[in-house]
Amino acid sequence: MFKESFKYYKSKLPLPSLDNVIDFNNVEKFTKKVTKIILKVTNGEFFGLIPISEWEIYEVDQNPGLIFIKNPFTTLGQRYWTVKCLQEYTKKPNKSNLDPLNLVPDNQEWWDICQNNNDFTLLEKLRWITLGYHHNWDTKIYTEENKNDFPKDLGDLTVFFANTLGYSNFNAEAAIVNYYHLDSTLSGHTDHSEMNLEAPLFSFSLGQTAIFLLGGISKDTKPSAMFLRSGDVVIMSKESRLCYHGVPKIVKSNTKSWDITNCDVNSNEISEEYKTVTDLCKNSTLWRPYGDYLSHSRININVRQVLKRGQKRLNSESNENVT
Ligand SMILES: O=C(O)CCC(=O)C(=O)O
Ligand SMILES: [Fe+2]
């Protein structure tokens, strides 16, 4: 059932009907499929996010534990995370699919190489990077040896979402950042390599729109299809944490929410920690190459907790709990 739906939405000839894809911009049409969630916590703030009291949060009825937050990011927030994903997180020691290609001289940063040489070959080849505990795509095992510090800003952002939604004690320890072209797909899979399978998984989307499929714990369940647009946040928790999911299609978005410059792009009250990057984001010339990337690409940041509660590190031999 998952495979059939994936194939259906991926098809170029004939193109699929998108009528049944849950559209959180048009919830009136999907009231039988989604339920609005009212949060207990409505105060607290974080850089680059609109006030919590304005968040629109839904649960998909067929997929308990799948929580959707309609773009809670400000324009500046979307720009900030885009710059971080392209210019900073792609640097070593973080791992990337570009590493084995040996195309980047060790002492250089490939984003700058692309921009300075006006050569976007590397950028087009970029598919993923990993942060914190690096996911080993062959063994599907995280190890203590294959690990770097997790970026503080992204950790703080994710913990802010976790606390707001009532998942206290969440630690951001690993992330995969996926980079999609308009013709990219991500086939159906489950994320089960983490030692901690109770902690939710947080997904942040930027740029072009994905059709995201979420099925059941076996491939026999027909998945729900939903649009994930720039800024949207998805949390896979509880019963949904180990469910099959994938991205059969990217659709070109007709709005650019990262380019609405009427709001916080002119704000001055930014803490030191975020200032250097936000200064870049506010400068239309410096921001341009990042905006150009988003206008034909999608970035997805997928943050996980790896260790169980109370666990200090992974034992590389057995991947067993060492406390
Ligand atoms: O791109 C997405 O929305 C999903 C990415 C994902 O499932 C993953 O990285 O494991
Ligand atoms: Fe996944």
Short mmCIF file of C-alpha atoms and ligand atoms in Angstrom, two decimals:
data_model
loop_
_atom_site.label_atom_id
_atom_site.label_comp_id
_atom_site.label_asym_id
_atom_site.label_seq_id
_atom_site.Cartn_x
_atom_site.Cartn_y
_atom_site.Cartn_z
CA MET A 1 0.00 0.00 0.00
CA PHE A 2 2.83 2.43 0.84
CA LYS A 3 4.62 1.51 -2.38
CA GLU A 4 1.51 2.01 -4.51
CA SER A 5 0.84 5.46 -3.04
CA PHE A 6 4.49 6.42 -3.46
CA LYS A 7 4.42 5.35 -7.08
CA TYR A 8 1.15 7.18 -7.65
CA TYR A 9 2.45 10.52 -6.37
CA LYS A 10 5.85 10.10 -8.01
CA SER A 11 4.38 9.48 -11.45
CA LYS A 12 5.10 12.01 -14.19
CA LEU A 13 2.80 10.43 -16.72
CA PRO A 14 0.02 10.63 -15.79
CA LEU A 15 0.54 13.33 -13.17
CA PRO A 16 -1.21 12.47 -9.87
CA SER A 17 -4.29 14.27 -8.61
CA LEU A 18 -3.34 16.23 -5.51
CA ASP A 19 -6.96 16.54 -4.28
CA ASN A 20 -6.45 14.14 -1.38
CA VAL A 21 -3.16 15.61 -0.20
CA ILE A 22 -3.88 17.20 3.19
CA ASP A 23 -3.37 20.92 2.78
CA PHE A 24 -3.00 22.76 6.08
CA ASN A 25 -3.48 26.04 4.21
CA ASN A 26 -7.00 24.85 3.50
CA VAL A 27 -8.00 22.92 6.63
CA GLU A 28 -11.71 23.61 6.07
CA LYS A 29 -11.56 21.04 3.27
CA PHE A 30 -9.91 18.45 5.54
CA THR A 31 -11.84 18.85 8.81
CA LYS A 32 -12.66 15.12 8.76
CA LYS A 33 -8.96 14.25 8.60
CA VAL A 34 -7.24 16.66 10.98
CA THR A 35 -7.83 17.91 14.51
CA LYS A 36 -6.61 21.21 15.86
CA ILE A 37 -4.41 20.99 18.96
CA ILE A 38 -4.62 23.60 21.69
CA LEU A 39 -1.35 23.99 23.58
CA LYS A 40 -1.08 24.26 27.35
CA VAL A 41 2.02 26.48 27.06
CA THR A 42 1.42 29.76 25.26
CA ASN A 43 4.28 31.91 26.48
CA GLY A 44 8.01 31.84 25.87
CA GLU A 45 9.81 33.00 22.79
CA PHE A 46 12.66 31.96 20.55
CA PHE A 47 14.62 33.79 17.87
CA GLY A 48 13.03 33.55 14.42
CA LEU A 49 9.65 32.20 15.57
CA ILE A 50 6.27 33.93 15.80
CA PRO A 51 4.65 33.99 19.29
CA ILE A 52 3.48 30.53 20.46
CA SER A 53 -0.07 31.85 20.91
CA GLU A 54 -0.20 32.29 17.09
CA TRP A 55 0.97 28.77 16.18
CA GLU A 56 -1.52 26.63 14.28
CA ILE A 57 -1.05 23.01 15.30
CA TYR A 58 -2.82 19.92 13.98
CA GLU A 59 -2.82 16.19 14.48
CA VAL A 60 -3.68 13.92 11.54
CA ASP A 61 -6.55 11.69 12.74
CA GLN A 62 -5.37 8.62 10.85
CA ASN A 63 -1.84 9.02 12.24
CA PRO A 64 -1.89 9.57 16.00
CA GLY A 65 1.36 11.12 17.20
CA LEU A 66 2.00 12.95 13.91
CA ILE A 67 1.95 16.62 14.82
CA PHE A 68 2.01 19.39 12.24
CA ILE A 69 2.81 23.04 13.00
CA LYS A 70 1.99 25.41 10.16
CA ASN A 71 5.05 27.58 9.47
CA PRO A 72 5.76 29.19 12.86
CA PHE A 73 8.93 30.83 11.48
CA THR A 74 9.35 34.49 10.72
CA THR A 75 10.90 35.51 7.41
CA LEU A 76 14.20 36.14 9.17
CA GLY A 77 13.96 32.79 10.94
CA GLN A 78 13.54 30.93 7.64
CA ARG A 79 16.49 32.82 6.15
CA TYR A 80 18.69 32.18 9.17
CA TRP A 81 18.22 28.37 9.06
CA THR A 82 18.69 28.35 5.28
CA VAL A 83 22.06 30.12 5.58
CA LYS A 84 23.11 27.77 8.38
CA CYS A 85 22.18 24.67 6.33
CA LEU A 86 24.01 25.86 3.21
CA GLN A 87 26.95 27.85 4.41
CA GLU A 88 27.83 26.59 7.86
CA TYR A 89 26.58 23.08 8.64
CA THR A 90 28.07 21.89 5.34
CA LYS A 91 31.60 22.58 6.66
CA LYS A 92 33.82 19.90 8.07
CA PRO A 93 33.89 18.09 10.50
CA ASN A 94 30.23 17.56 9.62
CA LYS A 95 29.78 14.75 7.12
CA SER A 96 28.26 15.17 3.68
CA ASN A 97 27.62 13.11 0.58
CA LEU A 98 30.24 15.35 -1.09
CA ASP A 99 33.07 14.00 1.12
CA PRO A 100 33.98 10.89 -0.93
CA LEU A 101 33.97 12.89 -4.16
CA ASN A 102 37.16 14.62 -2.99
CA LEU A 103 36.20 17.74 -4.85
CA VAL A 104 36.66 20.16 -1.99
CA PRO A 105 40.24 21.09 -1.02
CA ASP A 106 40.61 20.54 2.73
CA ASN A 107 41.22 24.14 3.65
CA GLN A 108 38.32 25.58 1.70
CA GLU A 109 34.63 25.85 2.17
CA TRP A 110 32.68 24.63 -0.78
CA TRP A 111 29.84 27.18 -0.50
CA ASP A 112 32.40 29.97 -0.94
CA ILE A 113 34.07 28.08 -3.80
CA CYS A 114 30.74 27.82 -5.62
CA GLN A 115 29.95 31.49 -5.13
CA ASN A 116 33.41 32.82 -5.95
CA ASN A 117 33.82 30.70 -9.08
CA ASN A 118 30.21 31.01 -10.11
CA ASP A 119 30.29 27.21 -10.44
CA PHE A 120 27.35 25.43 -8.84
CA THR A 121 28.38 21.84 -9.64
CA LEU A 122 29.00 21.03 -5.98
CA LEU A 123 25.80 22.69 -4.86
CA GLU A 124 23.85 20.61 -7.34
CA LYS A 125 25.50 17.44 -6.05
CA LEU A 126 24.73 18.19 -2.39
CA ARG A 127 22.18 15.68 -1.05
CA TRP A 128 22.70 15.36 2.69
CA ILE A 129 24.82 16.31 5.63
CA THR A 130 24.84 14.86 9.15
CA LEU A 131 25.34 16.65 12.46
CA GLY A 132 26.16 15.40 15.97
CA TYR A 133 26.11 11.61 15.90
CA HIS A 134 26.64 10.96 12.19
CA HIS A 135 24.26 8.47 10.69
CA ASN A 136 26.18 5.68 9.00
CA TRP A 137 24.12 4.98 5.88
CA ASP A 138 25.65 1.50 5.37
CA THR A 139 25.50 0.03 8.86
CA LYS A 140 22.62 2.26 10.05
CA ILE A 141 24.42 2.41 13.38
CA TYR A 142 25.44 5.49 15.33
CA THR A 143 28.77 5.20 17.20
CA GLU A 144 30.57 7.31 19.77
CA GLU A 145 33.59 7.56 17.44
CA ASN A 146 31.54 8.97 14.59
CA LYS A 147 30.32 12.05 16.37
CA ASN A 148 30.85 15.83 16.57
CA ASP A 149 29.36 18.54 18.73
CA PHE A 150 25.73 19.20 17.84
CA PRO A 151 25.18 22.86 16.75
CA LYS A 152 23.97 24.81 19.78
CA ASP A 153 21.50 26.98 17.85
CA LEU A 154 19.72 24.04 16.21
CA GLY A 155 19.72 22.13 19.51
CA ASP A 156 18.18 25.11 21.30
CA LEU A 157 15.52 25.52 18.59
CA THR A 158 14.51 21.87 18.76
CA VAL A 159 14.43 21.80 22.56
CA PHE A 160 12.22 24.90 22.46
CA PHE A 161 9.72 23.02 20.27
CA ALA A 162 10.00 19.91 22.46
CA ASN A 163 9.34 21.84 25.67
CA THR A 164 6.47 23.80 24.14
CA LEU A 165 4.77 20.60 23.03
CA GLY A 166 5.31 18.93 26.39
CA TYR A 167 8.23 16.62 25.58
CA SER A 168 10.49 17.64 28.42
CA ASN A 169 14.05 16.25 28.61
CA PHE A 170 14.54 16.08 24.83
CA ASN A 171 18.19 16.26 23.79
CA ALA A 172 19.08 17.10 20.20
CA GLU A 173 21.96 14.72 19.44
CA ALA A 174 21.83 13.92 15.72
CA ALA A 175 20.44 15.51 12.60
CA ILE A 176 20.24 14.74 8.93
CA VAL A 177 19.81 17.70 6.61
CA ASN A 178 18.36 16.61 3.26
CA TYR A 179 18.69 18.77 0.14
CA TYR A 180 16.10 18.15 -2.61
CA HIS A 181 15.91 19.30 -6.21
CA LEU A 182 12.54 19.64 -7.90
CA ASP A 183 12.90 16.09 -9.23
CA SER A 184 14.26 14.50 -6.04
CA THR A 185 12.43 11.86 -3.99
CA LEU A 186 13.09 10.11 -0.69
CA SER A 187 11.88 6.54 -0.67
CA GLY A 188 9.80 4.97 2.09
CA HIS A 189 11.71 4.12 5.26
CA THR A 190 11.53 4.09 9.04
CA ASP A 191 14.03 5.84 11.31
CA HIS A 192 14.93 3.18 13.85
CA SER A 193 18.73 3.53 14.32
CA GLU A 194 18.44 5.65 17.46
CA MET A 195 18.80 3.90 20.83
CA ASN A 196 15.97 6.05 22.06
CA LEU A 197 12.87 5.30 20.01
CA GLU A 198 10.52 7.00 22.46
CA ALA A 199 11.89 10.50 21.89
CA PRO A 200 10.10 12.29 19.05
CA LEU A 201 11.72 13.25 15.77
CA PHE A 202 11.54 16.90 14.70
CA SER A 203 11.46 17.89 11.03
CA PHE A 204 11.83 21.45 9.70
CA SER A 205 11.17 22.23 6.04
CA LEU A 206 12.48 25.16 3.97
CA GLY A 207 12.02 26.18 0.35
CA GLN A 208 9.95 24.21 -2.13
CA THR A 209 6.94 22.12 -1.12
CA ALA A 210 7.10 18.38 -0.45
CA ILE A 211 4.38 15.81 -0.70
CA PHE A 212 5.08 13.84 2.47
CA LEU A 213 3.64 10.35 2.98
CA LEU A 214 3.16 8.87 6.42
CA GLY A 215 1.98 5.28 6.67
CA GLY A 216 1.93 2.69 9.43
CA ILE A 217 4.52 0.46 11.10
CA SER A 218 4.28 -1.96 8.18
CA LYS A 219 4.27 -1.15 4.48
CA ASP A 220 0.73 -2.56 4.25
CA THR A 221 -0.94 0.56 5.62
CA LYS A 222 -2.13 3.14 3.12
CA PRO A 223 -0.26 6.37 3.94
CA SER A 224 -1.70 9.83 4.49
CA ALA A 225 -0.34 12.40 2.06
CA MET A 226 0.26 16.00 3.14
CA PHE A 227 1.94 19.12 1.81
CA LEU A 228 5.00 20.31 3.75
CA ARG A 229 5.74 23.92 2.87
CA SER A 230 8.55 26.26 3.75
CA GLY A 231 8.70 26.74 7.51
CA ASP A 232 6.37 23.85 8.36
CA VAL A 233 7.35 21.70 11.31
CA VAL A 234 6.46 18.02 11.68
CA ILE A 235 6.91 16.01 14.84
CA MET A 236 6.82 12.22 14.62
CA SER A 237 6.01 11.11 18.13
CA LYS A 238 4.37 8.19 19.95
CA GLU A 239 2.57 5.79 17.56
CA SER A 240 3.96 7.64 14.52
CA ARG A 241 7.62 7.60 15.57
CA LEU A 242 8.38 4.29 13.85
CA CYS A 243 6.02 4.59 10.89
CA TYR A 244 6.99 4.38 7.22
CA HIS A 245 7.38 7.73 5.54
CA GLY A 246 8.87 9.24 2.41
CA VAL A 247 8.76 12.07 -0.10
CA PRO A 248 7.54 10.98 -3.55
CA LYS A 249 7.37 14.45 -5.03
CA ILE A 250 8.49 18.05 -4.70
CA VAL A 251 6.09 20.64 -6.07
CA LYS A 252 7.02 24.14 -7.04
CA SER A 253 5.53 26.55 -4.55
CA ASN A 254 3.76 29.64 -5.82
CA THR A 255 4.69 31.75 -2.80
CA LYS A 256 8.07 32.51 -1.24
CA SER A 257 7.41 32.96 2.46
CA TRP A 258 11.15 33.47 2.99
CA ASP A 259 10.97 36.59 0.82
CA ILE A 260 8.22 38.51 2.58
CA THR A 261 10.35 41.39 3.71
CA ASN A 262 7.73 43.48 5.46
CA CYS A 263 8.19 42.04 8.93
CA ASP A 264 11.17 41.14 11.05
CA VAL A 265 13.81 41.43 8.36
CA ASN A 266 14.23 45.01 9.50
CA SER A 267 14.28 44.23 13.22
CA ASN A 268 17.22 45.36 15.30
CA GLU A 269 16.77 43.43 18.52
CA ILE A 270 18.81 40.32 17.75
CA SER A 271 21.05 38.70 20.33
CA GLU A 272 24.80 38.48 19.61
CA GLU A 273 24.59 34.73 18.97
CA TYR A 274 22.44 35.21 15.87
CA LYS A 275 23.66 38.60 14.75
CA THR A 276 26.37 37.77 12.17
CA VAL A 277 24.11 35.48 10.17
CA THR A 278 21.04 37.67 10.51
CA ASP A 279 23.02 40.68 9.26
CA LEU A 280 23.75 38.65 6.14
CA CYS A 281 20.07 37.63 5.86
CA LYS A 282 18.95 41.26 5.99
CA ASN A 283 21.31 42.33 3.21
CA SER A 284 19.46 41.67 -0.05
CA THR A 285 22.66 41.25 -2.09
CA LEU A 286 24.26 38.82 0.35
CA TRP A 287 20.99 36.91 0.82
CA ARG A 288 20.38 36.53 -2.94
CA PRO A 289 22.30 33.26 -3.59
CA TYR A 290 20.50 31.56 -0.69
CA GLY A 291 17.11 32.80 -1.90
CA ASP A 292 17.98 31.60 -5.41
CA TYR A 293 18.76 28.14 -4.01
CA LEU A 294 15.41 27.98 -2.18
CA SER A 295 13.51 29.00 -5.29
CA HIS A 296 14.33 25.64 -6.88
CA SER A 297 15.23 23.41 -3.91
CA ARG A 298 13.92 22.07 -0.63
CA ILE A 299 15.87 21.68 2.58
CA ASN A 300 14.67 19.40 5.37
CA ILE A 301 16.31 19.34 8.79
CA ASN A 302 15.54 16.17 10.72
CA VAL A 303 16.59 16.22 14.40
CA ARG A 304 16.76 13.17 16.65
CA GLN A 305 17.69 12.13 20.17
CA VAL A 306 20.00 9.12 20.03
CA LEU A 307 20.70 8.21 23.66
CA LYS A 308 18.20 6.83 26.11
CA ARG A 309 17.34 8.92 29.12
CA GLY A 310 20.25 8.75 31.58
CA GLN A 311 22.56 7.12 29.02
CA LYS A 312 25.88 8.98 28.77
CA ARG A 313 27.43 7.51 25.66
CA LEU A 314 27.14 4.71 23.14
CA ASN A 315 29.24 1.61 23.49
CA SER A 316 30.73 1.21 20.04
CA GLU A 317 31.08 -2.58 20.36
CA SER A 318 27.51 -3.49 21.04
CA ASN A 319 25.69 -0.19 20.77
CA GLU A 320 24.42 -1.08 24.23
CA ASN A 321 23.50 1.20 27.04
CA VAL A 322 26.51 2.27 29.14
CA THR A 323 25.52 4.52 32.01
O1 LIG B 1 12.39 15.37 3.90
C1 LIG B 1 11.56 14.99 4.73
O2 LIG B 1 10.53 15.62 4.97
C2 LIG B 1 11.77 13.68 5.46
C3 LIG B 1 13.20 13.33 5.69
C4 LIG B 1 13.36 12.02 6.41
O3 LIG B 1 12.44 11.28 6.55
C5 LIG B 1 14.66 11.62 6.98
O4 LIG B 1 15.66 12.35 6.83
O5 LIG B 1 14.71 10.56 7.63
FE FE B 2 12.90 9.69 7.92
#
